Coordinates of C-alpha atoms and ligand atoms in Angstrom, one line a residue:
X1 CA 64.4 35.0 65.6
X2 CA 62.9 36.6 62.5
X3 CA 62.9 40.3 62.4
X4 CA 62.8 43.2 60.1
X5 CA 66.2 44.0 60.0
X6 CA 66.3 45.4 56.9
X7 CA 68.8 43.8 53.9
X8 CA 71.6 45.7 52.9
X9 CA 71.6 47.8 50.0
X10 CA 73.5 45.5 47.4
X11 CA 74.6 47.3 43.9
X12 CA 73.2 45.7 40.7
X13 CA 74.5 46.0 37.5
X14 CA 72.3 43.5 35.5
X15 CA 74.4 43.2 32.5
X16 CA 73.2 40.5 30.8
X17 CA 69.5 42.3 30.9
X18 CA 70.9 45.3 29.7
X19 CA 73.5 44.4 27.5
X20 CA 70.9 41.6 25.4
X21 CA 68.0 41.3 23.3
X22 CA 65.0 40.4 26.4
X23 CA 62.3 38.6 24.5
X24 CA 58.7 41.5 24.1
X25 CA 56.6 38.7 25.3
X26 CA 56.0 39.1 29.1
X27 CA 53.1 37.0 29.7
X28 CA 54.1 33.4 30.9
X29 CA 53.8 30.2 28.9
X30 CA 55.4 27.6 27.4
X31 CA 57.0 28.5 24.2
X32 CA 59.3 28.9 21.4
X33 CA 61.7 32.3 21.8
X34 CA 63.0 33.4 18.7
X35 CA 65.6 36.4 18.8
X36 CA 66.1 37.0 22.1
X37 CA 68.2 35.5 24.8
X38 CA 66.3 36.0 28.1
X39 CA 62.5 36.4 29.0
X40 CA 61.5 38.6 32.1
X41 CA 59.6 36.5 34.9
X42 CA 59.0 36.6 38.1
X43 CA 59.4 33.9 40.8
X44 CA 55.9 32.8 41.8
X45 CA 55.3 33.0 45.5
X46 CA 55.1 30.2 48.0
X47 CA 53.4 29.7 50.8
X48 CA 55.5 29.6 54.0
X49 CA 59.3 30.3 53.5
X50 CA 61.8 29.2 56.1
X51 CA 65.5 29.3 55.7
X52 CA 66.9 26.1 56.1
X53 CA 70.2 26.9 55.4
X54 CA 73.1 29.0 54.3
X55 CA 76.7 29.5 53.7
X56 CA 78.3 32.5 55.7
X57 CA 81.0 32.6 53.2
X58 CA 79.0 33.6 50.5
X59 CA 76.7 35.7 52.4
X60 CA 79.5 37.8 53.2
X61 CA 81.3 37.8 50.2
X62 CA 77.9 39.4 48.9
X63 CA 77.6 42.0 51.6
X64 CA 74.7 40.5 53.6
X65 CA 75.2 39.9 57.8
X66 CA 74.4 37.6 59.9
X67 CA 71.3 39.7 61.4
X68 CA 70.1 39.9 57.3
X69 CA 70.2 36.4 56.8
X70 CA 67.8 35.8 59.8
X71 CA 65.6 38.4 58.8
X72 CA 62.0 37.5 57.5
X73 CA 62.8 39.5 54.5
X74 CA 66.0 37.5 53.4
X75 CA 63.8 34.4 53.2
X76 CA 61.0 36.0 51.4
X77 CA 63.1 37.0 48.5
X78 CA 65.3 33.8 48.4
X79 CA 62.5 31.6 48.1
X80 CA 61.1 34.3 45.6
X81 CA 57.9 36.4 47.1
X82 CA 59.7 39.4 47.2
X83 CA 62.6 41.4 45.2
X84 CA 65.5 44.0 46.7
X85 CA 65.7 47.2 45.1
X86 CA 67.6 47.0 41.5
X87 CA 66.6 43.3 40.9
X88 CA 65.4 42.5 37.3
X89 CA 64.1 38.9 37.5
X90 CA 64.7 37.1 34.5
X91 CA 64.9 33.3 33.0
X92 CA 67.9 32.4 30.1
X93 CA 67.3 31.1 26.5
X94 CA 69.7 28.4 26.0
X95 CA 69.6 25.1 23.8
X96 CA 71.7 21.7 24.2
X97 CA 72.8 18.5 23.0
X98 CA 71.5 15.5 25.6
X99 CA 73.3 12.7 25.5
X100 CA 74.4 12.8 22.5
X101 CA 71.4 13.9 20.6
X102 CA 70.8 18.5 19.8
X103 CA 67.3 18.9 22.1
X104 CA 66.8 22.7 20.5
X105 CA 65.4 25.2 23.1
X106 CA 65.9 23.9 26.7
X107 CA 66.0 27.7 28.8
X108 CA 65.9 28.1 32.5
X109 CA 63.0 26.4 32.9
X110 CA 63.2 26.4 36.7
X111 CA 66.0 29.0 37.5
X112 CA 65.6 32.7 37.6
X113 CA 68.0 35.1 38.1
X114 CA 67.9 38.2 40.5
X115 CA 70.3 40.0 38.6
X116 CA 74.3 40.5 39.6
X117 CA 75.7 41.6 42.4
X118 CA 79.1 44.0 42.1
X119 CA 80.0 44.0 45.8
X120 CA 82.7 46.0 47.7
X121 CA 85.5 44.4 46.2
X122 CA 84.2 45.0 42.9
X123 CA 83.2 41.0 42.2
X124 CA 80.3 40.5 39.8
X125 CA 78.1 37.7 41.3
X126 CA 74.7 37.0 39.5
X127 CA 72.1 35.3 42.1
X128 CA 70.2 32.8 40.9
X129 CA 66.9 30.7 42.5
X130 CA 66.2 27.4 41.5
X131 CA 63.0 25.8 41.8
X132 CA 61.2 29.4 41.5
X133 CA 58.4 28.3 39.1
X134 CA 57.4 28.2 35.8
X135 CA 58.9 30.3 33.4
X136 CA 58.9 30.4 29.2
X137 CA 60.7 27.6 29.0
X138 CA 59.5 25.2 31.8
X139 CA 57.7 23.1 29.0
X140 CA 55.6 20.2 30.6
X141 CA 57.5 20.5 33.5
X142 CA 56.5 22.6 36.6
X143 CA 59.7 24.7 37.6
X144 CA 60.1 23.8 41.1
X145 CA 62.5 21.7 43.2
X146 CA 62.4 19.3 45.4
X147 CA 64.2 19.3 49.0
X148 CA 66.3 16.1 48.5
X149 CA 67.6 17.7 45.5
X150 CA 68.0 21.1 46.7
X151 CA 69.9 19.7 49.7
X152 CA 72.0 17.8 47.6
X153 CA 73.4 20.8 45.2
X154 CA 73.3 22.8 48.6
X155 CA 75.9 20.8 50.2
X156 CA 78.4 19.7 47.1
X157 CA 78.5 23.0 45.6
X158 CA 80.2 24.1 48.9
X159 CA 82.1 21.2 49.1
X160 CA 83.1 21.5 45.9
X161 CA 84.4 25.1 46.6
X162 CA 86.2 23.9 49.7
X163 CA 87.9 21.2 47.7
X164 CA 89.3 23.9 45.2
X165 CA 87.3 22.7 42.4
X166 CA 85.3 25.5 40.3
X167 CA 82.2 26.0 40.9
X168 CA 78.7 27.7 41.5
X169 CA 78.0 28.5 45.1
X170 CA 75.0 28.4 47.4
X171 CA 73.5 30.6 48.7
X172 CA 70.8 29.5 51.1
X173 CA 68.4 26.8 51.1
X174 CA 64.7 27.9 51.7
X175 CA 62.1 25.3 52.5
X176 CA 58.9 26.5 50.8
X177 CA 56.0 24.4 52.6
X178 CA 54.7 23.5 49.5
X179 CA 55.0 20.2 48.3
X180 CA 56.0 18.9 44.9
X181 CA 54.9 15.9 42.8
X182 CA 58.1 13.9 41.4
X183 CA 57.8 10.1 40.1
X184 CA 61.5 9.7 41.5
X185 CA 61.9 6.0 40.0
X186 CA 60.0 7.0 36.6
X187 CA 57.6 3.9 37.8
X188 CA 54.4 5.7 37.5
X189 CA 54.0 6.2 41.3
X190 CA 54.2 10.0 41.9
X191 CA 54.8 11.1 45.2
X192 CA 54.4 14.5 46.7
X193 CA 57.8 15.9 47.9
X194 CA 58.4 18.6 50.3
X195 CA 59.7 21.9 47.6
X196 CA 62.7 23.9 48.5
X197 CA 64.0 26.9 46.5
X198 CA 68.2 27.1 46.5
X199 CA 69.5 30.7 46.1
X200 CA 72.8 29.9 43.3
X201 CA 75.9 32.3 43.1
X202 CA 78.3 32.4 40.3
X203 CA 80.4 34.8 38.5
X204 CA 78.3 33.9 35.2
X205 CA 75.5 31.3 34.8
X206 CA 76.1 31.2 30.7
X207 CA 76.3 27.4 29.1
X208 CA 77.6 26.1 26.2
X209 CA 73.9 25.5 25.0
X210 CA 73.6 29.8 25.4
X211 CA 75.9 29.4 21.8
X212 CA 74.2 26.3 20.3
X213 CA 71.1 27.7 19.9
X214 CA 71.1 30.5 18.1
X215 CA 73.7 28.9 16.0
X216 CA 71.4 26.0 15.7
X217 CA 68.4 28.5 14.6
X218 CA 70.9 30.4 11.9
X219 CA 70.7 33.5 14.1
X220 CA 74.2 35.0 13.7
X221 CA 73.7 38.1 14.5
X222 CA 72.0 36.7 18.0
X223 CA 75.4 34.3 18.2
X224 CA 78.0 37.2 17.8
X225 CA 76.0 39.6 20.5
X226 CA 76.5 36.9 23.0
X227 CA 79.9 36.0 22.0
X228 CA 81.0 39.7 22.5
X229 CA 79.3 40.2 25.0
X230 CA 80.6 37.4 26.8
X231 CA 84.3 38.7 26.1
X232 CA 83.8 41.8 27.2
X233 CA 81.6 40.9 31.0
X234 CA 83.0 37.4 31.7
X235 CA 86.6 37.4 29.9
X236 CA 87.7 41.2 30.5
X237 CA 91.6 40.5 30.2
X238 CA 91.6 39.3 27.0
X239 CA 93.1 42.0 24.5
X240 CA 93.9 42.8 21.0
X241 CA 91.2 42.3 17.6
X242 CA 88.2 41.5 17.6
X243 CA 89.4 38.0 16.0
X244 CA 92.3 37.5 18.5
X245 CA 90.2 38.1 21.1
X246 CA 87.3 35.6 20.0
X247 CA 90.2 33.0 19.2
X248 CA 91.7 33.4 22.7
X249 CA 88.6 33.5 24.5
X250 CA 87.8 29.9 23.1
X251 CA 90.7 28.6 24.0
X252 CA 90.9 30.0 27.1
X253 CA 87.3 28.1 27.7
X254 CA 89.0 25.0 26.6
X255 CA 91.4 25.5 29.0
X256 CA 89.5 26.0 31.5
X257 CA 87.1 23.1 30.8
X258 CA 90.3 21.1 30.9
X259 CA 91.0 22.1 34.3
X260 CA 87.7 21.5 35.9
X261 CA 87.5 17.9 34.3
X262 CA 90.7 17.0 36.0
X263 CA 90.1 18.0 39.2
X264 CA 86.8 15.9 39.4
X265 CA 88.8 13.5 38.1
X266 CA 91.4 13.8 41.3
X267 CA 88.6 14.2 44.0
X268 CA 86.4 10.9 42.1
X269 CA 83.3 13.6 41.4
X270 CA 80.6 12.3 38.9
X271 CA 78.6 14.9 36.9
X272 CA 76.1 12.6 36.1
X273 CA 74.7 14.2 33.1
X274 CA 77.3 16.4 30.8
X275 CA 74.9 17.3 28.5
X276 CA 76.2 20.6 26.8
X277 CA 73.5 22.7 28.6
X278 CA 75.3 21.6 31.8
X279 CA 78.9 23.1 31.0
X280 CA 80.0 26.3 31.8
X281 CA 81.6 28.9 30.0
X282 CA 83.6 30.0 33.0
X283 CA 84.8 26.0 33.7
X284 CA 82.9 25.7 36.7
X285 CA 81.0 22.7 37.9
X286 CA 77.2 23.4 37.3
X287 CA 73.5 22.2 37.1
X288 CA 74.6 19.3 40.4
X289 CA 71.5 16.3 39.8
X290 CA 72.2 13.3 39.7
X291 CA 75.8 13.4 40.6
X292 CA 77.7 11.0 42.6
X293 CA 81.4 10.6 44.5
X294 CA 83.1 7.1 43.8
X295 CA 83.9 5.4 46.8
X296 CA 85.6 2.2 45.6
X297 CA 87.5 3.3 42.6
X298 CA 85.3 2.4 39.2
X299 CA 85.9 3.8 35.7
X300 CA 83.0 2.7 34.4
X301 CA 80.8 3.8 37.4
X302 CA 77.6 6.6 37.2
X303 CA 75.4 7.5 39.6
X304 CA 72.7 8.5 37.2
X305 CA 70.0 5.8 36.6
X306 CA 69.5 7.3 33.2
X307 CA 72.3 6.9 31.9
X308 CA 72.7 3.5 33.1
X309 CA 72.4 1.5 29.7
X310 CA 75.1 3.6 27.7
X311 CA 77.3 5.2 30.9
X312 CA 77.8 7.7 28.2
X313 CA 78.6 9.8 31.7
X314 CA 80.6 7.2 33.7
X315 CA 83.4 8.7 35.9
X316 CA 86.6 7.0 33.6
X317 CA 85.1 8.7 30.2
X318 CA 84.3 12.4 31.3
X319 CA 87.5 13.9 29.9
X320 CA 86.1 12.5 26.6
X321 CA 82.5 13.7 27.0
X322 CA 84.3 17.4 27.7
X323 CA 86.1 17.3 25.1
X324 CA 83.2 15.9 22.9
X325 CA 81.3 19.4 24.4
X326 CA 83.7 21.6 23.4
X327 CA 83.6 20.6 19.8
X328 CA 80.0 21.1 20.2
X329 CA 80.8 24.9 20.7
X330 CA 83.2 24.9 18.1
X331 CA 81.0 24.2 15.8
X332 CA 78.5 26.4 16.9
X333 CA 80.8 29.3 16.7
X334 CA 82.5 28.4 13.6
X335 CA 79.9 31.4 11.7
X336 CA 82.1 33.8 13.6
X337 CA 85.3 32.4 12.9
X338 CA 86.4 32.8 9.0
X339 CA 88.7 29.6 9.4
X340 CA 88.4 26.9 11.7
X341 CA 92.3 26.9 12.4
X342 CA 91.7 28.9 15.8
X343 CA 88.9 26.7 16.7
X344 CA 91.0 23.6 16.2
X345 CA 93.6 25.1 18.2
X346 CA 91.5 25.3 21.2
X347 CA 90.5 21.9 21.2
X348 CA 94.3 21.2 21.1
X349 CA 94.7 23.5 23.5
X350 CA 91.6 21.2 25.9
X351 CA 93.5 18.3 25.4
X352 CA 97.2 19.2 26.2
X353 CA 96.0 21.2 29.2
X354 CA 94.1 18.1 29.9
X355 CA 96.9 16.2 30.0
X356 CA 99.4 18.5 31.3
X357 CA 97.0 18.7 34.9
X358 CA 96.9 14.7 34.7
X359 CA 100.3 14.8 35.3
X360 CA 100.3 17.2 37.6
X361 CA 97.9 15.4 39.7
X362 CA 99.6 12.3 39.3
X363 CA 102.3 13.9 41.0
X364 CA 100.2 15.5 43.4
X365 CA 97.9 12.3 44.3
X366 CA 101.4 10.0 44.7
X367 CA 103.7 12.9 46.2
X368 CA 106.3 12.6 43.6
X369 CA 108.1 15.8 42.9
X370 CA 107.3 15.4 39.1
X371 CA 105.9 13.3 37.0
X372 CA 107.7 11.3 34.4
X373 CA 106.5 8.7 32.0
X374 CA 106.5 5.6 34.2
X375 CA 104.9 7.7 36.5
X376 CA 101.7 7.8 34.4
X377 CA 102.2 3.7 34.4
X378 CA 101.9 4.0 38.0
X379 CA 98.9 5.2 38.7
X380 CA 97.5 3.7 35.6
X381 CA 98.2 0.0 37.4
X382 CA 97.2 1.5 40.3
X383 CA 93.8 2.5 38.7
X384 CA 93.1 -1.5 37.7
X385 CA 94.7 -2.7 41.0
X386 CA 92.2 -0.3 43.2
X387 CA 89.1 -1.3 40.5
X388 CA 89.5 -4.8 40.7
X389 CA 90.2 -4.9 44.1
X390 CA 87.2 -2.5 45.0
X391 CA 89.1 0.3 47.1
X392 CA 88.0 3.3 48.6
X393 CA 89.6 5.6 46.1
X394 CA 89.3 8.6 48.9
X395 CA 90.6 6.4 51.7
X396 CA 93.5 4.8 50.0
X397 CA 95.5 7.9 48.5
X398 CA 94.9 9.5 52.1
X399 CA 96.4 6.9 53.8
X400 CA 99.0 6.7 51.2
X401 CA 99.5 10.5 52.3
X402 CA 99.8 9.4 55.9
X403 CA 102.2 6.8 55.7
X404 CA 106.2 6.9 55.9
X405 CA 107.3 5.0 53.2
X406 CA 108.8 2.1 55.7
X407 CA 105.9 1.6 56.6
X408 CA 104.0 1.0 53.7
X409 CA 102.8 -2.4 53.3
X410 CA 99.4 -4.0 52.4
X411 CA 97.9 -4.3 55.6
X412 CA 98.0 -0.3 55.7
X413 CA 95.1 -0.1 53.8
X414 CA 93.0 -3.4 54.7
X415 CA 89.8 -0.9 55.8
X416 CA 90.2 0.8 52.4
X417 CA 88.4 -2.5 50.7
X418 CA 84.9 -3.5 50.1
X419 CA 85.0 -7.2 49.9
X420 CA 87.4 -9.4 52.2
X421 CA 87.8 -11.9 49.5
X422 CA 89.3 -9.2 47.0
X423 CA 91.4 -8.2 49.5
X424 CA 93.0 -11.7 49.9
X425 CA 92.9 -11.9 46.5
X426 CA 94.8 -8.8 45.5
X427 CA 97.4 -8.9 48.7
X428 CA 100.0 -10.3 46.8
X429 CA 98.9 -7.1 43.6
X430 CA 99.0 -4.3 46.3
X431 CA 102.6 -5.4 47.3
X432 CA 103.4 -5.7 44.2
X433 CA 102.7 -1.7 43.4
X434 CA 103.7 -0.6 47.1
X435 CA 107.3 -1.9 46.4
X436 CA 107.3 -0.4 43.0
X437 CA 106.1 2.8 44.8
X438 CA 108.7 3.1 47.7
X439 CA 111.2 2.1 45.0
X440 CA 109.9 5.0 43.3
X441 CA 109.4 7.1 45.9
X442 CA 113.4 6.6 47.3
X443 CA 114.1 8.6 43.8
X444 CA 112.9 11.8 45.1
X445 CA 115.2 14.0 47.7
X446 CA 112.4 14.5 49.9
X447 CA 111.4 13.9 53.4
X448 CA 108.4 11.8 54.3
X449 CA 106.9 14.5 56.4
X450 CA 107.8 16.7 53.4
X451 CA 105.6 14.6 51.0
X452 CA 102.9 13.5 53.1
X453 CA 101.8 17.4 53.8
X454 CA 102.0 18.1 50.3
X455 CA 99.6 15.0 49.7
X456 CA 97.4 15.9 52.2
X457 CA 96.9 18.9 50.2
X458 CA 95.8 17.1 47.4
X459 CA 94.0 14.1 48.6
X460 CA 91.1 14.5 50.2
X461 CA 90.2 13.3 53.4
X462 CA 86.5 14.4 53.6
X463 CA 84.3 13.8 50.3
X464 CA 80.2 14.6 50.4
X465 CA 80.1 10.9 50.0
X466 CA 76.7 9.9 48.3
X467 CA 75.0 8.2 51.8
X468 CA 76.5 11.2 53.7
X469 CA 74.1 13.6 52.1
X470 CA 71.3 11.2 51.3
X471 CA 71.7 10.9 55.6
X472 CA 71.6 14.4 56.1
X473 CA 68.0 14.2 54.1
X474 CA 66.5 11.5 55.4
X475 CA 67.1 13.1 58.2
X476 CA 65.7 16.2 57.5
X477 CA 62.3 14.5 56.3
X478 CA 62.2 13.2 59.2
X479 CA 62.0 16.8 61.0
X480 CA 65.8 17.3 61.9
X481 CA 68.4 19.2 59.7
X482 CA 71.2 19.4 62.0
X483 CA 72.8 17.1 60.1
X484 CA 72.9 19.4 56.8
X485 CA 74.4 21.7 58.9
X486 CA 77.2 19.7 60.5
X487 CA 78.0 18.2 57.2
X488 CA 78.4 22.0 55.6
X489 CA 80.3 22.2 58.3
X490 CA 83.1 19.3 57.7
X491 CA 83.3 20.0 54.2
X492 CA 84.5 23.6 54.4
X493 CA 88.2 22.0 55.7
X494 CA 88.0 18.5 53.4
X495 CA 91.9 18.5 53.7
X496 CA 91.8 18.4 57.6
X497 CA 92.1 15.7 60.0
X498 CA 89.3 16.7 61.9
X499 CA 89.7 14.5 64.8
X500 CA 86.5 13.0 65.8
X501 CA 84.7 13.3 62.5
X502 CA 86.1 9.8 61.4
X503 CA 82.4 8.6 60.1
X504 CA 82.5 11.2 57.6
X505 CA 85.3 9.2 55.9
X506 CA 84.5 6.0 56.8
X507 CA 83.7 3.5 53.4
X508 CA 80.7 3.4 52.1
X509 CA 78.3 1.5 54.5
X510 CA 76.6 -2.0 53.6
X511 CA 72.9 -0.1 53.7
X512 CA 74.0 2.1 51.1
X513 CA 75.1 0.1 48.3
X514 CA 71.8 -0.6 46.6
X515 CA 69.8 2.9 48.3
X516 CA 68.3 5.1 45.9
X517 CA 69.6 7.9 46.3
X518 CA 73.0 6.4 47.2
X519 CA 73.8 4.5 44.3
X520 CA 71.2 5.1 42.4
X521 CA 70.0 8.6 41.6
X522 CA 67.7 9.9 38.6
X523 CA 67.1 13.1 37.1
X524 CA 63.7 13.5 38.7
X525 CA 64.6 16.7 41.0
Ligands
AMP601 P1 68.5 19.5 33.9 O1 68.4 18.0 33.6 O2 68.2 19.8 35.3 O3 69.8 20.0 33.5 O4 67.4 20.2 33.0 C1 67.3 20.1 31.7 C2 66.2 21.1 31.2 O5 65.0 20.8 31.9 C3 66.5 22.6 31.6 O6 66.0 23.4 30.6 C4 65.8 22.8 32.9 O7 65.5 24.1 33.1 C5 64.5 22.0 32.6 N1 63.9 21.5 33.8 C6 64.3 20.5 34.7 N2 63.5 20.3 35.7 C7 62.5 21.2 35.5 C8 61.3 21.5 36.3 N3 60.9 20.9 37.4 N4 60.5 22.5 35.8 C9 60.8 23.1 34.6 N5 61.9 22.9 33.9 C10 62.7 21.9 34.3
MG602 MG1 70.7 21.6 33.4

């Protein structure tokens, strides 16, 4: 199957390389990078590359074919032993605040970028590896990736896509036939993993930590390069001074930060761990870990076992935590702003965009043609109803899209619960809401088949549920990734019926409620 077909000739225009100080140092070790924003590295080579997977979508969007994808070559360079002509490896200089607390210099310590891709239609894309090796800013840490992981960010940045939520792409998935040591349960018992090196795609990788850290180190002059440059690749239709451009561009990130935090909050997606080296400039979902989907609805739920003292990351407070990001950048930027009046603006601007989508999705998620103040009642005692009764959040507002509403009583959703003795429990609750909601519902001069398609646009049917993908890699250890395949598969059409695919929406299974990997997933990746 492999073959020298030869790789197309992409066109690179490696702006950030060009455009930004590169660090003089080329040797690679561990250290402290002063004045620069990026350190040219190379990946390191690994010993027996095989594609695993990859998404035709983006392949093509890029300008590679079918044949190129198979080829030898195509795995070679995306598991980083060889480059394409016009690639100009490179690792990023960024800083952060982790939970809660400024870390300094964090970097790419495990992602390298090719360079970026204009293609055909004139779209910048930079491609970026993760789990290429060590770079200047791997620290103690030893820049690879494990499979599990790779699979994982593999399969819900697509989905993600599919679901119309912003984020990074994938690329391709290439197994590397090395393996990797990772203590998964921090217990002291290090395992070796099989490594896997993903191929990322987005229109810009840059974080809010890119800011913080020259502002952090006093470097200015560093800060204002980036922010203009920034403006000027990533922001292009923003016009007028200098000043009215920075001031728009922030609040245009706001915005957008607003956005993306809303629709994870309508699909019931978990970052996991906000830190402000995870957020992107651009609004899109980035750096996936130890990220989780809810299946019975729970504010207060989070995936990430390291977080699970504080739940500074729980599902219920990431519009918070976004907002808490944003003023991180604010304050970092502040140097380049002579008042803080335009800053402050943006962060009102995050929070009435905020709520404006809230609405919007309220609307959306309970097919009302607007959404009034009651409305925001509604869901809100829907919100306790469906936590203390433990429902499927993805299964209920589906069926609640499939329903006319005549026929909307309790036993509708009796498969949407966890526990039979909640259900009995809350019988009398859900009624309660349901006649609230046809009452509600009767307001609105439209039909039922009229709502329930415009729902189904909105809800979900098909989520990369937590033991969906932790199936698709137990499988794969075990020597068959079929299942990665057919699960990249159901998630490009999440809105579907997809008849016959019914155990990809099915609740959460019994084996899964206490699995690591399920429930319970660390940072160790
Ligand atoms: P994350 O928690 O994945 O967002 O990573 C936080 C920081 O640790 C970033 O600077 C990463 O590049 C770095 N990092 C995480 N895992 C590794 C690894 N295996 N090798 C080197 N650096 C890593
Ligand atoms: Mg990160």
């Amino acid at each position: 199957m492999k073959t020298g077909a030869p790789l197309p000739d992409l066109c690179f225009d490696n702006a950030w390389v060009r455009e930004l100080p590169t660090d003089p140092e080329m040797a690679v070790y561990p250290r402290q990078v002063q004045r620069a924003l990026h350190s040219m590295v190379k990946p390191t080579p690994v010993a027996e590359p095989r594609l695993v997977a990859h998404s035709a979508e983006v392949a093509e969007i890029l300008g590679f074919g079918e044949d190129g994808v198979r080829s030898r070559h195509f795995a070679d360079v995306f598991a980083g032993n060889a480059l394409m002509p016009g690639m100009q490896p490179m690792a990023t200089n960024y800083g952060g605040h982790q939970f809660g607390n400024w870390a300094s210099q964090l970097g790419d310590g495990r992602a390298i970028s090719l360079g970026e891709v204009v293609n055909d239609s004139g779209r910048r894309l930079e491609l970026q590896l993760k789990g290429a090796g060590i770079t200047p800013y791997s620290r103690f840490a030893d820049g690879r990736a494990v499979m599990r992981s790779s699979i994982r960010e593999f399969l819900c940045s697509e989905a993600m896509h599919h679901l119309g939520v912003p984020t990074t792409r994938a690329l391709c998935l290439v197994a590397t036939g090395e393996s990797v040591e990772r203590d998964m349960f921090y217990d002291g018992n290090p395992k070796p993993e099989p490594g896997a090196v993903l191929c990322r795609v987005a229109p810009s990788f840059t974080r809010f930590g890119h800011f913080e850290l020259p502002a952090a180190r006093g470097d200015i002059g560093l800060l204002e390069t980036l922010v203009d440059f920034t403006i000027r690749r990533d922001f292009p239709r923003l016009v007028g001074t200098a000043q009215q451009k920075r001031a728009d561009w922030f609040a245009a990130v706001c915005g957008q930060t607003a956005e993306l935090v809303a629709h994870w909050m309508r699909v019931g997606f978990v970052h996991g761990v906000l830190n402000t080296d995870n957020m992107s400039i651009l609004g899109l979902t980035i750096d996936y870990g130890p990220y989780g989907w809810l299946d019975n609805f729970d504010p207060d739920w989070t995936p990430n076992t390291t977080d699970r003292q504080h739940r500074r990351y729980r599902f219920g407070q990431q519009p918070r935590i976004a907002h808490w990001n944003l003023a991180c950048l604010a304050q970092a930027l502040a140097p380049l702003f002579g008042e803080i009046e335009p800053l402050q603006e943006g962060l009102r601007r995050h929070a009435e965009r905020y709520s404006a989508c809230e609405r919007r999705d309220i609307a959306g998620k309970l097919g009302l043609l607007e959404c009034r103040d009651e409305d925001v009642d509604l869901m809100q005692w829907l919100h306790l109803l469906m936590t203390s009764a433990e429902i499927d959040m993805t299964m209920f507002f589906r069926r609640l899209s499939d329903v006319a509403a005549g026929d909307l009583a309790a036993e509708a959703f009796s498969d949407a619960f966890y526990d039979e003795a909640k259900r009995g429990r809350m019988q009398g609750e859900l009624e309660a809401w349901l006649m609230r909601y046809r009452q509600r519902l009767a307001e609105d001069e439209r039909s039922d088949a009229a709502r329930c398609q415009a729902m189904r646009a909105v809800n979900p049917k098909f989520v990369l549920r937590n033991w969906l993908a932790q199936m698709a890699i137990d499988q794969a250890q075990a020597g068959d990734e079929s299942e990665i395949h057919r699960l990249l598969e159901v998630m490009r059409r999440p809105y579907d019926e997809q008849p016959g695919m019914e155990s990809y929406c099915a609740r959460r299974p019994d084996w899964a409620r206490q699995r690591a990997g399920c429930s319970m997933l660390s940072c160790s990746s």
